[in-house]
XYZ file of C-alpha atoms in Angstrom:
566
model
C 130.115 94.252 111.851
C 128.699 90.740 111.702
C 129.106 88.960 108.448
C 126.090 88.188 106.269
C 126.866 84.493 105.977
C 127.003 83.913 109.750
C 123.858 85.958 110.287
C 122.048 83.911 107.649
C 123.190 80.696 109.216
C 122.167 81.864 112.683
C 118.724 82.797 111.412
C 118.351 79.363 109.894
C 119.248 77.832 113.247
C 116.724 80.008 115.053
C 113.973 78.962 112.660
C 114.909 75.322 113.074
C 114.381 75.463 116.868
C 116.432 73.702 119.494
C 119.501 71.789 118.309
C 121.697 69.101 119.767
C 124.916 69.691 121.696
C 128.051 70.491 119.741
C 130.189 68.190 117.699
C 127.944 65.214 118.224
C 129.336 64.986 121.745
C 127.561 62.579 124.119
C 125.987 64.528 126.993
C 127.334 61.895 129.398
C 130.793 63.160 128.666
C 130.214 66.703 129.802
C 127.734 69.422 130.348
C 126.056 70.896 127.287
C 126.580 74.672 127.235
C 124.323 75.786 124.466
C 126.388 74.172 121.723
C 129.736 73.527 123.418
C 130.080 70.075 124.948
C 132.621 69.945 127.769
C 132.974 68.777 131.334
C 135.141 66.911 133.800
C 135.630 63.208 134.357
C 135.577 61.666 137.796
C 139.384 62.000 138.036
C 139.204 65.735 137.327
C 140.185 65.435 133.671
C 138.750 68.294 131.592
C 137.086 66.987 128.417
C 136.926 69.190 125.330
C 135.742 68.604 121.795
C 137.887 69.629 118.880
C 137.457 70.088 115.139
C 140.717 69.388 113.209
C 141.594 69.597 109.530
C 143.756 66.634 108.570
C 146.343 66.440 105.805
C 144.920 63.157 104.566
C 148.300 61.417 104.868
C 148.117 60.484 108.577
C 149.232 56.975 109.557
C 148.946 55.342 112.941
C 150.811 52.747 114.942
C 148.992 49.641 116.258
C 145.574 50.493 117.682
C 146.179 54.203 117.761
C 143.775 56.584 115.979
C 143.032 60.287 115.910
C 141.482 60.201 119.405
C 144.074 57.906 120.946
C 147.705 58.616 120.052
C 150.936 59.901 121.420
C 149.650 63.521 121.402
C 146.216 62.973 122.964
C 147.861 60.890 125.683
C 150.363 63.669 126.214
C 147.600 66.276 126.672
C 145.987 64.056 129.320
C 149.211 63.345 131.165
C 150.769 66.852 130.984
C 147.678 69.054 131.066
C 144.837 67.007 132.397
C 142.915 67.612 129.206
C 141.107 64.862 127.300
C 140.638 66.066 123.701
C 137.909 64.415 121.610
C 138.297 65.009 117.872
C 134.601 65.150 117.007
C 135.348 66.323 113.464
C 138.607 65.214 111.815
C 138.718 65.227 108.033
C 140.760 66.355 105.053
C 140.102 68.524 101.989
C 136.527 69.095 100.809
C 135.215 66.680 103.435
C 136.448 68.948 106.166
C 134.973 72.016 104.409
C 131.577 70.355 104.181
C 131.561 69.263 107.802
C 132.663 72.700 108.940
C 129.836 74.340 106.974
C 127.322 71.945 108.499
C 128.672 72.553 112.032
C 128.284 76.306 111.579
C 124.818 75.993 110.036
C 123.547 73.765 112.797
C 125.274 75.727 115.592
C 127.117 72.518 116.660
C 130.575 73.980 116.927
C 132.941 72.154 119.218
C 134.904 73.726 122.064
C 138.110 74.156 120.093
C 138.356 74.708 116.351
C 140.622 74.710 113.346
C 139.179 77.395 111.033
C 139.964 78.703 107.566
C 140.543 82.515 107.477
C 137.138 83.486 106.153
C 135.169 81.399 108.598
C 137.392 82.546 111.451
C 136.732 86.215 110.600
C 132.994 85.632 110.260
C 132.663 83.784 113.572
C 134.884 86.240 115.446
C 132.896 89.185 114.189
C 129.609 87.396 115.002
C 130.655 87.002 118.639
C 130.842 83.215 118.397
C 134.511 82.837 119.412
C 136.097 83.219 122.793
C 138.302 86.193 123.665
C 141.688 84.675 124.535
C 143.561 87.935 125.029
C 144.217 87.407 128.759
C 144.991 83.704 128.335
C 147.533 84.384 125.663
C 149.306 86.953 127.845
C 149.189 84.735 130.957
C 149.442 81.192 129.639
C 151.444 81.350 126.415
C 155.009 80.122 126.920
C 157.908 82.349 125.883
C 158.655 79.915 123.054
C 155.086 80.025 121.768
C 155.146 83.842 121.800
C 158.480 83.863 119.996
C 157.103 81.554 117.351
C 153.927 83.548 116.790
C 155.378 87.029 117.029
C 158.514 86.512 114.992
C 157.217 89.007 112.416
C 156.626 91.703 115.015
C 153.060 90.603 115.615
C 151.738 91.300 112.125
C 150.067 87.920 111.629
C 148.852 87.816 115.224
C 147.140 91.181 114.652
C 145.009 89.611 111.967
C 143.397 87.408 114.687
C 142.168 90.488 116.599
C 138.817 92.246 116.455
C 138.592 95.653 118.163
C 141.888 94.928 119.932
C 140.772 91.609 121.367
C 142.479 88.321 120.424
C 140.143 85.553 119.169
C 142.570 82.976 117.904
C 146.102 81.903 117.060
C 147.203 82.065 113.427
C 148.984 79.154 111.769
C 152.000 81.198 110.789
C 152.946 81.649 107.206
C 156.649 81.609 106.333
C 156.437 84.626 104.037
C 160.137 84.622 103.108
C 159.726 81.122 101.768
C 157.031 82.242 99.277
C 159.420 84.212 97.070
C 160.324 82.959 93.568
C 163.732 81.662 92.681
C 164.997 80.812 89.196
C 165.711 77.068 88.957
C 168.014 75.963 86.129
C 169.431 72.640 84.817
C 173.089 73.499 85.264
C 174.204 70.352 83.413
C 172.369 71.787 80.374
C 174.216 75.058 80.829
C 177.499 73.192 80.826
C 176.549 71.061 77.826
C 175.902 74.197 75.821
C 178.733 76.308 77.223
C 176.345 78.842 78.800
C 176.232 80.781 82.026
C 173.286 81.424 84.274
C 171.321 84.493 83.086
C 171.549 87.760 85.049
C 169.180 89.847 82.817
C 165.919 89.165 81.034
C 167.673 89.251 77.627
C 170.116 86.579 78.838
C 167.248 84.489 80.208
C 165.574 84.501 76.834
C 168.771 83.479 75.104
C 169.181 80.558 77.538
C 165.543 79.573 76.991
C 166.162 79.567 73.189
C 169.261 77.396 73.605
C 167.419 74.960 75.890
C 164.587 74.756 73.342
C 166.518 74.391 70.087
C 170.139 73.340 70.767
C 169.506 69.827 72.112
C 170.735 70.523 75.660
C 170.308 66.869 76.761
C 172.215 65.569 73.744
C 169.681 62.912 72.758
C 169.234 64.210 69.197
C 165.515 64.805 69.778
C 163.442 67.975 69.594
C 161.880 67.317 73.000
C 162.852 70.104 75.425
C 161.195 73.353 76.421
C 163.123 76.520 77.191
C 161.172 77.512 80.280
C 158.298 75.884 82.136
C 155.013 77.555 83.094
C 151.670 76.208 84.281
C 148.124 77.448 83.952
C 147.570 79.170 87.324
C 148.731 82.647 86.332
C 146.543 84.456 88.846
C 147.357 82.721 92.084
C 148.703 83.553 95.501
C 148.923 79.969 96.747
C 152.518 79.479 95.681
C 151.743 77.690 92.412
C 155.104 76.061 91.971
C 156.831 74.853 89.900
C 155.998 77.193 87.004
C 155.101 80.336 88.931
C 154.786 83.655 87.068
C 155.474 86.075 89.890
C 159.227 85.867 89.447
C 158.817 86.718 85.726
C 156.377 89.577 86.430
C 158.740 90.927 89.047
C 161.336 91.527 86.332
C 158.978 94.284 85.152
C 158.206 95.652 88.621
C 154.778 94.081 88.978
C 152.979 91.085 90.419
C 149.837 89.229 89.346
C 148.082 88.899 92.692
C 149.815 91.206 95.210
C 148.582 94.224 97.089
C 151.544 96.612 97.268
C 151.956 99.569 99.577
C 153.298 102.613 97.763
C 155.468 105.450 98.989
C 152.305 107.471 99.578
C 151.083 104.812 102.005
C 148.222 103.751 99.731
C 147.815 100.052 98.848
C 147.067 99.198 95.238
C 146.512 95.994 93.284
C 149.609 95.151 91.303
C 147.713 92.903 88.875
C 146.603 95.987 87.003
C 150.071 97.576 86.932
C 151.373 98.445 83.481
C 154.442 96.319 84.193
C 152.163 93.310 83.842
C 151.271 94.408 80.330
C 155.001 94.556 79.410
C 155.582 91.113 80.926
C 152.618 89.583 79.053
C 153.881 91.104 75.817
C 157.261 89.422 76.358
C 155.653 86.116 77.278
C 153.629 86.262 74.087
C 156.813 86.728 72.050
C 158.397 83.778 73.843
C 155.303 81.723 73.130
C 155.396 82.722 69.437
C 159.068 81.778 69.362
C 158.225 78.312 70.593
C 160.061 78.610 73.942
C 156.967 77.769 76.005
C 155.007 74.552 75.830
C 151.816 75.425 73.887
C 149.869 73.231 76.318
C 150.900 75.300 79.369
C 147.281 76.662 79.602
C 145.941 73.245 80.527
C 148.824 72.002 82.679
C 148.775 72.376 86.436
C 151.845 72.220 88.694
C 151.543 68.425 88.848
C 151.715 68.047 85.085
C 154.578 70.525 84.806
C 156.307 68.655 87.566
C 156.008 65.496 85.545
C 157.664 67.221 82.589
C 160.479 68.424 84.812
C 160.899 64.948 86.265
C 161.021 63.498 82.750
C 163.859 65.873 81.734
C 161.798 68.039 79.304
C 162.210 71.380 81.106
C 165.463 73.174 81.769
C 164.329 76.282 83.599
C 161.389 77.503 85.668
C 160.408 79.869 88.444
C 159.579 78.194 91.768
C 159.817 78.195 95.518
C 162.703 77.209 97.770
C 161.350 73.727 98.324
C 161.852 72.462 94.799
C 164.636 70.040 95.794
C 161.882 68.150 97.645
C 159.706 67.764 94.574
C 160.094 67.729 90.800
C 163.868 68.369 90.813
C 164.455 65.417 93.161
C 162.385 63.232 90.928
C 164.373 64.365 87.903
C 167.768 63.473 89.447
C 166.397 60.137 90.615
C 165.392 59.383 87.016
C 168.659 60.773 85.669
C 171.560 61.159 88.132
C 173.468 63.099 85.481
C 170.922 65.918 85.838
C 171.781 68.804 88.140
C 169.684 71.723 89.388
C 170.670 74.986 91.015
C 168.651 78.035 92.092
C 169.534 81.607 91.091
C 168.142 85.041 91.833
C 165.330 86.206 89.551
C 166.462 88.583 86.818
C 165.320 92.104 85.881
C 164.082 93.410 82.556
C 164.780 97.025 83.576
C 167.596 99.061 85.107
C 166.047 98.473 88.539
C 166.783 95.239 90.473
C 164.010 92.699 90.416
C 162.330 92.280 93.793
C 160.412 89.079 94.398
C 156.999 89.278 96.033
C 156.247 87.393 99.219
C 152.817 86.429 100.515
C 151.565 85.863 104.002
C 149.394 82.771 103.542
C 147.635 82.058 106.825
C 145.869 78.784 106.035
C 144.057 78.477 109.358
C 143.325 79.959 112.750
C 142.991 78.044 115.990
C 140.082 79.294 118.098
C 137.766 78.457 121.019
C 133.977 78.500 121.051
C 132.619 81.542 122.903
C 130.608 79.095 125.062
C 133.677 76.999 125.965
C 134.322 77.135 129.729
C 138.068 76.507 129.286
C 139.271 78.618 126.318
C 142.686 78.790 127.979
C 143.130 75.127 126.945
C 143.779 76.390 123.414
C 146.932 78.212 124.452
C 148.107 75.496 126.856
C 147.805 72.807 124.188
C 149.635 75.001 121.692
C 152.510 75.294 124.208
C 152.970 71.505 124.155
C 153.881 71.405 120.467
C 156.545 74.025 121.020
C 157.915 72.123 124.019
C 158.115 68.781 122.217
C 159.214 69.808 118.729
C 160.708 73.272 118.694
C 162.418 73.658 122.073
C 166.136 73.659 122.333
C 165.606 71.091 125.107
C 164.076 68.621 122.660
C 166.028 65.387 122.345
C 166.338 62.964 119.460
C 164.103 60.594 121.422
C 161.457 63.300 121.838
C 161.545 64.124 118.142
C 161.253 60.472 117.183
C 158.264 60.112 119.558
C 156.367 63.245 118.654
C 157.721 64.010 115.172
C 158.903 61.777 112.381
C 159.723 58.190 113.307
C 162.988 57.454 111.427
C 162.185 53.742 111.215
C 158.618 53.869 109.896
C 158.546 57.330 108.413
C 155.298 58.087 110.196
C 154.904 61.772 111.033
C 153.191 61.797 114.423
C 153.120 65.601 114.372
C 150.426 65.469 111.687
C 147.729 64.756 114.242
C 148.888 67.141 116.947
C 146.508 69.903 117.888
C 147.600 73.507 117.248
C 151.028 72.512 115.818
C 152.814 75.707 114.800
C 156.281 75.577 113.332
C 158.564 78.633 113.426
C 159.322 78.005 109.770
C 161.473 81.046 109.035
C 163.399 81.028 112.292
C 163.871 77.279 111.856
C 165.365 77.505 108.347
C 167.620 80.435 109.220
C 168.736 78.904 112.493
C 169.228 75.413 111.079
C 171.125 76.679 108.033
C 173.602 78.576 110.232
C 174.039 75.720 112.665
C 174.578 73.206 109.831
C 177.030 75.567 108.096
C 179.004 76.220 111.256
C 179.176 72.482 112.043
C 180.289 71.560 108.536
C 183.018 74.196 108.763
C 184.129 72.937 112.179
C 183.044 76.006 114.069
C 180.497 74.154 116.240
C 179.850 70.619 117.433
C 176.869 68.478 116.453
C 175.898 67.974 120.105
C 175.569 71.739 120.482
C 173.018 72.303 117.733
C 169.256 71.738 117.656
C 168.441 67.991 117.475
C 166.372 68.482 114.347
C 169.183 70.517 112.721
C 171.482 67.666 113.668
C 169.292 65.328 111.677
C 169.678 67.465 108.598
C 173.394 67.815 109.229
C 173.895 64.047 109.442
C 172.197 63.467 106.127
C 174.122 66.268 104.415
C 177.455 65.175 105.888
C 176.835 61.611 104.740
C 176.056 62.914 101.263
C 179.260 64.967 101.145
C 181.424 62.209 102.584
C 179.961 59.752 100.006
C 181.221 61.844 97.135
C 177.874 63.609 96.597
C 176.563 60.678 94.684
C 173.006 61.589 93.709
C 172.325 58.102 92.350
C 172.833 56.426 95.751
C 171.656 59.282 98.005
C 168.949 61.441 96.483
C 167.728 62.455 99.984
C 171.237 63.802 100.774
C 171.120 65.841 97.535
C 167.651 67.012 98.521
C 168.808 68.338 101.935
C 172.075 69.712 100.468
C 170.183 71.774 97.888
C 167.592 72.948 100.383
C 169.432 73.899 103.543
C 173.034 72.894 102.878
C 176.026 74.766 101.344
C 174.272 75.132 97.987
C 170.779 75.387 99.392
C 168.123 77.858 98.406
C 168.198 79.571 101.822
C 171.945 79.973 101.716
C 172.462 81.080 98.150
C 169.351 83.145 97.440
C 166.799 83.932 100.159
C 169.230 85.222 102.774
C 170.780 87.411 100.064
C 167.327 88.715 99.084
C 166.764 89.656 102.716
C 170.197 91.144 103.327
C 169.844 93.443 100.338
C 166.243 94.489 100.932
C 164.964 92.790 97.775
C 161.796 91.237 99.154
C 158.419 92.961 98.782
C 155.546 91.599 100.972
C 151.973 91.754 99.787
C 150.238 94.016 102.258
C 146.839 92.251 102.407
C 146.313 88.775 103.876
C 143.077 89.033 105.715
C 139.829 87.181 105.147
C 138.073 88.251 101.920
C 136.555 91.715 102.117
C 132.790 92.019 101.526
C 133.193 92.826 97.827
C 135.803 90.137 97.445
C 133.378 87.594 98.811
C 130.833 88.386 96.115
C 132.900 89.484 93.119
C 136.445 88.145 93.303
C 135.846 84.760 91.667
C 134.557 86.456 88.533
C 137.318 89.079 88.618
C 140.021 86.412 88.974
C 138.496 84.477 86.128
C 138.537 87.559 83.888
C 142.177 88.306 84.826
C 143.335 84.733 84.255
C 141.589 84.418 80.885
C 142.903 87.789 79.721
C 146.480 86.912 80.722
C 146.395 83.484 79.072
C 144.830 84.858 75.904
C 147.479 87.588 75.589
C 150.290 85.072 76.072
C 148.801 82.705 73.449
C 148.112 85.598 71.045
C 144.331 85.250 70.848
C 144.139 88.760 72.354
C 146.399 91.700 71.639
C 148.496 93.089 74.494
C 146.491 96.324 74.155
C 143.420 94.506 75.515
C 145.108 94.575 78.919
C 143.862 98.187 79.212
C 140.295 96.954 78.636
C 140.822 94.352 81.375
C 141.936 97.015 83.824
C 138.876 99.144 83.127
C 136.556 96.155 83.467
C 138.283 94.992 86.694
C 137.651 98.380 88.231
C 134.001 98.340 87.113
C 133.461 94.855 88.573
C 134.343 96.096 92.019
C 138.122 96.630 91.887
C 137.983 100.178 93.177
C 135.672 99.217 96.003
C 137.910 96.299 96.978
C 140.906 98.611 96.918
C 139.174 100.898 99.402
C 138.235 97.879 101.582
C 141.826 96.594 101.581
C 143.163 99.952 102.645
C 140.568 100.190 105.401
C 141.468 96.687 106.607
C 145.141 97.555 106.661
C 144.538 100.776 108.572
C 142.316 99.044 111.096
C 144.349 95.821 111.556
C 148.020 96.466 110.771
C 148.859 100.153 110.773
C 150.239 100.062 114.333
C 152.366 96.875 113.962
C 153.484 97.123 110.356
C 155.265 100.436 110.546
């Protein structure tokens, strides 16, 4: 069924009359095809327009720019495709330009689309069917990258069995919470890492009141949280999902039960128990009273400044606040641990599939197969076992300037989970003498060299914070080694079942429902509402459309994933 937003936009276009060719493309560069500007140059080069969401951190060498760089030249040389980035912007600027392109029917040949817009355009018949092209043109490596989860995420790009785009894969395993702790504080106070919720609370009390940093000041918090309680975007540091999981619940997850029905865990009674405990911790002074106005950046600043000794967060924390902390104070030390349980059952972290974008072709594009062929190039240059250090320096991160050329590649898809698991094993085997550096992936060799230098240098954080960073991420004491692989091996990960574009009722009601949920949770933690009001929230959530959304989610799952998720 076509989405209301797309229909409204198309009606507006119809009323406005004839419109210009897509993407602002000059008609001299190709033949206008009712909104998609493409054509061939005199030398047979196929010209295509492209809309690309930037990170906002791109840097260029010399006279290079987004339309003339190592990647665009590669597409011309290797594929005979000249790619013109007619829209290239970051953040809200990109969102505004995308909205205008849809409203004016000036969509380019190839597109970088957020999930909701992808779903709407696919259902409105405005995207090209690339089913045959994917089967015929996708390299084995591209298929391995995209289908690593058994095709679950790829299935979300299909409508009535036809493929309309390629998902930017989400590394779901990497979205689970770990418990990060200042181990130097544990040692200072003669404590051990907690293995139960009761022990966690005792450690939090000691970190708050027993002067763990030894400076004689009352300036530390037992455990750090930030304001985004209801979030599935990996709000880290200071996530709540690891805490809620101790009570068998999650704030934002859709969980499939033994009966096959998917329900919203944010209304699970375990949440009520968790909020009650958080309220007690707040009343006991273990949580910063300003948590409700602090985002992850502000909490990160507190961690960096040495004011927080424990928090829930993702595997990448050695790259962020923890690294900043040890740079400010080399005596500081952080280690990740499994989340703890508050019951007799083991705590199981939630993971989320977070597809941030889909790569698609305009239905009027004469060469939709270019999408798949261009996507192959990234795999060949960055992820192939045949990649060399020179190739990675040219198309990835330049070790001399630090410029990441991969940021402006089209359709760049990293096999994030395979990469972490493969690299970890290769690095471990090489450190233990069971393999040679020349036999491992060139990018893994980069990590290995930094980690080996750190180890050989006496693991001196003060002089090699990057080495500490890599060591704690993918080295012997890294988050993948010590926690995530253990979670996986012991079947402790739960994946949220829903990750599609917003359902119809979500599109109209979810903002208000999330606001109600967030305010209720914050108020219960801070004591301005009694824990019993959680029951009122559940009733109101259902009345605001929760039951309808639940039905829509189950229907989406049945239609989209039932065949590949079993």
